[in-house]
Amino acid sequence: SRRLVLNLGRGAVVGGAASNLLDRLRHGAVVDYAVIRRGDGGIAFNLADLAVVSGILLMLGWVVTYILTTPRPA
């Protein structure tokens, strides 16, 4: 159902946020272990960050799909 995507997004955001919070409580900071370098710069992230961003994108996609497919009163 359409709610499955929404619930997966919610779970990913809550799970990623909880994981980052646990890192902060244990280590005093979020531990980033994946690094993508490009030239002089780059980005560092972890799976929790990826889960939060993916969850937000899933929920945003759900909202857009809901708006586009829901019949409107005449």
XYZ file of C-alpha atoms in Angstrom:
74
model
C 0.000 0.000 0.000
C 1.002 3.627 -0.238
C 1.447 3.830 3.524
C 4.246 1.266 3.402
C 6.557 3.779 1.706
C 5.622 6.458 4.233
C 6.264 4.111 7.147
C 9.606 2.971 5.700
C 10.630 6.617 5.400
C 9.593 7.354 8.974
C 11.458 4.318 10.253
C 14.622 5.255 8.370
C 14.574 8.810 9.747
C 13.912 7.702 13.332
C 16.449 4.870 13.133
C 19.149 7.098 11.651
C 18.504 9.828 14.204
C 18.614 7.308 17.060
C 21.894 5.896 15.761
C 23.448 9.357 15.551
C 22.201 10.147 19.061
C 23.731 6.928 20.363
C 27.049 7.875 18.733
C 26.918 11.271 20.437
C 26.218 9.702 23.817
C 28.973 7.083 23.459
C 31.689 9.034 21.631
C 30.754 12.685 22.137
C 30.343 13.103 18.370
C 28.887 11.310 15.392
C 31.423 8.875 13.950
C 31.725 9.275 10.185
C 33.451 6.362 8.506
C 32.588 6.738 4.823
C 34.525 9.417 2.954
C 34.170 10.456 -0.660
C 37.008 12.697 -1.780
C 36.859 14.963 -4.785
C 39.823 17.217 -5.423
C 40.691 19.185 -2.296
C 37.290 18.622 -0.691
C 34.966 15.781 -0.008
C 32.146 14.563 2.186
C 32.143 12.279 5.195
C 29.070 10.386 6.349
C 27.853 7.183 7.978
C 24.955 4.810 7.374
C 22.767 6.700 9.844
C 23.150 9.879 7.776
C 22.287 7.911 4.660
C 19.182 6.489 6.382
C 17.974 9.945 7.423
C 18.388 11.395 3.930
C 16.826 8.331 2.276
C 13.893 8.426 4.688
C 13.266 12.096 3.983
C 13.345 11.436 0.236
C 10.912 8.516 0.618
C 8.490 10.655 2.623
C 8.797 13.533 0.167
C 8.100 11.149 -2.702
C 5.075 9.820 -0.834
C 3.694 13.333 -0.339
C 4.172 14.250 -3.999
C 2.555 10.996 -5.130
C -0.340 11.500 -2.702
C -0.971 15.033 -3.944
C -0.816 14.008 -7.611
C -3.052 10.922 -7.262
C -5.691 12.102 -4.787
C -8.901 13.215 -6.496
C -9.913 16.767 -5.721
C -13.482 17.888 -5.194
C -15.017 19.702 -8.154
